[in-house]
Short mmCIF file of C-alpha atoms in Angstrom, two decimals:
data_model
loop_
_atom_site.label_atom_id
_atom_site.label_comp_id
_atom_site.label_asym_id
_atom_site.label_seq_id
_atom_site.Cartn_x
_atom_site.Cartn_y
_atom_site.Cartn_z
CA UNK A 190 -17.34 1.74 31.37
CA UNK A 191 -15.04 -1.83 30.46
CA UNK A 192 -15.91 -0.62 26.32
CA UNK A 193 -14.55 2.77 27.20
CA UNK A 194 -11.54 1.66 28.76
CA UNK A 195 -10.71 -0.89 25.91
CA UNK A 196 -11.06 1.58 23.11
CA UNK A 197 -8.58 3.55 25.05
CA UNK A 198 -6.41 1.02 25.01
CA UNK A 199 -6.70 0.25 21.74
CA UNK A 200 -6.35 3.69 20.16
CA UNK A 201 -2.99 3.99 20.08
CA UNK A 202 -2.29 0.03 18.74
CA UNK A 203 -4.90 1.15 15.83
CA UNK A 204 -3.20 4.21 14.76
CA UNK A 205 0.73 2.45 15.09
CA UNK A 206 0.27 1.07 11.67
CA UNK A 207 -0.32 4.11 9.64
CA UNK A 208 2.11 6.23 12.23
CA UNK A 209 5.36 3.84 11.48
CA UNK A 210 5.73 4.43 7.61
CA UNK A 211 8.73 7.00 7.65
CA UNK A 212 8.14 10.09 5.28
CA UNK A 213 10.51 9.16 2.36
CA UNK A 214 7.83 6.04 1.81
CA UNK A 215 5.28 8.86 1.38
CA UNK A 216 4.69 9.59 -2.34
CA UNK A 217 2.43 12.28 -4.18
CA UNK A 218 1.23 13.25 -7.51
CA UNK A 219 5.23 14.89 -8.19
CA UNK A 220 7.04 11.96 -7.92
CA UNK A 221 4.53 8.75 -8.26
CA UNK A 222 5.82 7.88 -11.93
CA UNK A 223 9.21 8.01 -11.20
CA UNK A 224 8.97 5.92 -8.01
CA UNK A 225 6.97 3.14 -9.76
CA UNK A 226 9.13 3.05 -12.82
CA UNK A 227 11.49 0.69 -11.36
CA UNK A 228 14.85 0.37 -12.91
CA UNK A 229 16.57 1.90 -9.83
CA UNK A 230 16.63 -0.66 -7.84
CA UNK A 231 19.42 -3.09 -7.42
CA UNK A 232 17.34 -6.69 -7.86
CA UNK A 233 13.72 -5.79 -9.04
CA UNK A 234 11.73 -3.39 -10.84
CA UNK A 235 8.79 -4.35 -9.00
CA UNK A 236 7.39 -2.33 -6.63
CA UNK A 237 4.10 -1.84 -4.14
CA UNK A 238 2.09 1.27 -4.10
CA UNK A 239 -0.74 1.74 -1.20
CA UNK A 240 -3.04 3.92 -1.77
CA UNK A 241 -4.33 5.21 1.37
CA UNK A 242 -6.88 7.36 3.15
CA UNK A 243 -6.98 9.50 6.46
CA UNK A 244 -10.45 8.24 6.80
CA UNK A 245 -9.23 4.76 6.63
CA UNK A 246 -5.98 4.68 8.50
CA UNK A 247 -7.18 1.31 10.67
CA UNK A 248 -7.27 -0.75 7.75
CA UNK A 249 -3.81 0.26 6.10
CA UNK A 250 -1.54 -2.56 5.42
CA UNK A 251 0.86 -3.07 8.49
CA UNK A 252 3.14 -5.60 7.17
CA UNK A 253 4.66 -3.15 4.20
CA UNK A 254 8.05 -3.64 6.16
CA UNK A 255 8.25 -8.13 5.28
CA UNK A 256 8.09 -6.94 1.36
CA UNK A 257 10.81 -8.19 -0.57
CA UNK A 258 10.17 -4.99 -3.01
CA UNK A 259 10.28 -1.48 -2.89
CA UNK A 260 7.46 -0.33 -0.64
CA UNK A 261 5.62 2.75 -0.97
CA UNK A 262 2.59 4.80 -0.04
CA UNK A 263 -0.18 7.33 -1.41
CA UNK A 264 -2.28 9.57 0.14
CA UNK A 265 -5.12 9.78 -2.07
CA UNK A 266 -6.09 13.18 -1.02
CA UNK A 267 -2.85 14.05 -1.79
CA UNK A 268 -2.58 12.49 -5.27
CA UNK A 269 -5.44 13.11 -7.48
CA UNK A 270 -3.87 12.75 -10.27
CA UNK A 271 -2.57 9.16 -9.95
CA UNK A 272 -5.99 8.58 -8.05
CA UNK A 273 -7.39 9.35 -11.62
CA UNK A 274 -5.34 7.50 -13.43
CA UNK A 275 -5.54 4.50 -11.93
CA UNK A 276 -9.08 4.51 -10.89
CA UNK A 277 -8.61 4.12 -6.99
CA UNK A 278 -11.92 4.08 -5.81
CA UNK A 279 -11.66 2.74 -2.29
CA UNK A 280 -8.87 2.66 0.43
CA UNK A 281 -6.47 0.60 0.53
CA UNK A 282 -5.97 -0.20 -2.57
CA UNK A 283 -2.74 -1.94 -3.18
CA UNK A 284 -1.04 -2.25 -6.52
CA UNK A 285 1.97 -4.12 -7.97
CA UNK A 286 3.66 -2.00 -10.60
CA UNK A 287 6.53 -4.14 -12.95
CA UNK A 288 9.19 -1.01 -14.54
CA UNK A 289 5.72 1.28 -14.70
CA UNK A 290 3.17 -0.92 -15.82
CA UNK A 291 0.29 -1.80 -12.76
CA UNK A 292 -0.09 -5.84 -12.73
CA UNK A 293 -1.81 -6.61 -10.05
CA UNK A 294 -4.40 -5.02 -8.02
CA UNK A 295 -6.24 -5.41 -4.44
CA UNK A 296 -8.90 -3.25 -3.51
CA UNK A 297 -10.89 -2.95 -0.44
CA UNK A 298 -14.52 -3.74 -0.86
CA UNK A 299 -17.49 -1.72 0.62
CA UNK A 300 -16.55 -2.95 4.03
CA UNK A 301 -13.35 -0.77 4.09
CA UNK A 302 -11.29 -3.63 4.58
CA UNK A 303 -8.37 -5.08 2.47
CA UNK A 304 -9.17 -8.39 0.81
CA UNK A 305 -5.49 -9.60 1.03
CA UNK A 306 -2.78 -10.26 3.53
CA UNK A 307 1.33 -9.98 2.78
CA UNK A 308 1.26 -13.88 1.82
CA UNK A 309 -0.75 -13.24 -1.03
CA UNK A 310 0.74 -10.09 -1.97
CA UNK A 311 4.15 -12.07 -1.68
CA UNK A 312 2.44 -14.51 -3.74
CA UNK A 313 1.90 -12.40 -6.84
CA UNK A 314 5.48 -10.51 -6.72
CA UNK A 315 6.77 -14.46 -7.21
CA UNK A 316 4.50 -14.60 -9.98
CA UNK A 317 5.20 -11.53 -11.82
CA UNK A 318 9.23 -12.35 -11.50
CA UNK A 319 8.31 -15.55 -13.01
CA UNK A 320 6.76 -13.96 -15.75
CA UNK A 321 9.56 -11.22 -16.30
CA UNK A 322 12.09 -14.29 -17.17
CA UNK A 323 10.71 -15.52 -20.40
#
């Protein structure tokens, strides 16, 4: 009875983090290369693409909103297409596009569960601006 009543509870707290991403973060096969182009931004052409699953929602990345960058997300069911292209086998997958070009990648392993945390995302956005100056 106490593991029933905790899942309860927790159901809603699991499900915040894929709830909370408004719909104009939402991106599909139509408009994935324009959105990852960059070049329309005001500071940075780098921006972060999650690729994510229904199936999966509990291991989405909840701290999209602390980016620095452009932010958004793919529903992989919704976007075979860039699924295709850029082999997403497993969700989340997180990539870091630079004006188009994917330059960074972190996918979940067979555990479902993303190998990374926003530090080390952060980390690699530094590092790829870095890189864009010489």
């Amino acid at each position: 009875m106490r593991n029933l009543i905790l899942i309860l509870i927790l159901i809603p707290f699991l499900t915040f983090a894929q709830s909370d991403v408004p719909e104009e973060y939402w991106i599909d096969d139509t408009d994935f290369e324009q959105k990852v182009s960059g070049g329309a931004f005001d500071e940075t052409d780098i921006v972060v693409v999650e690729f994510w699953a229904e199936f999966n929602k509990e291991n989405c990345f909840a701290e999209w909103k602390k980016l620095d960058v452009p932010y958004y997300r793919v529903d992989i069911s919704k976007a075979p297409e860039a699924k295709k292209k850029y082999r997403v086998r497993m969700a989340p997958t997180i990539m870091i596009f630079n004006q188009g070009s994917k330059e960074k990648v972190f996918k979940a392993g067979l555990d479902l569960l993303l190998p990374t945390d926003l530090n080390e995302i952060q980390e690699s956005i530094i590092e790829i601006n870095k890189s864009n100056k010489f």
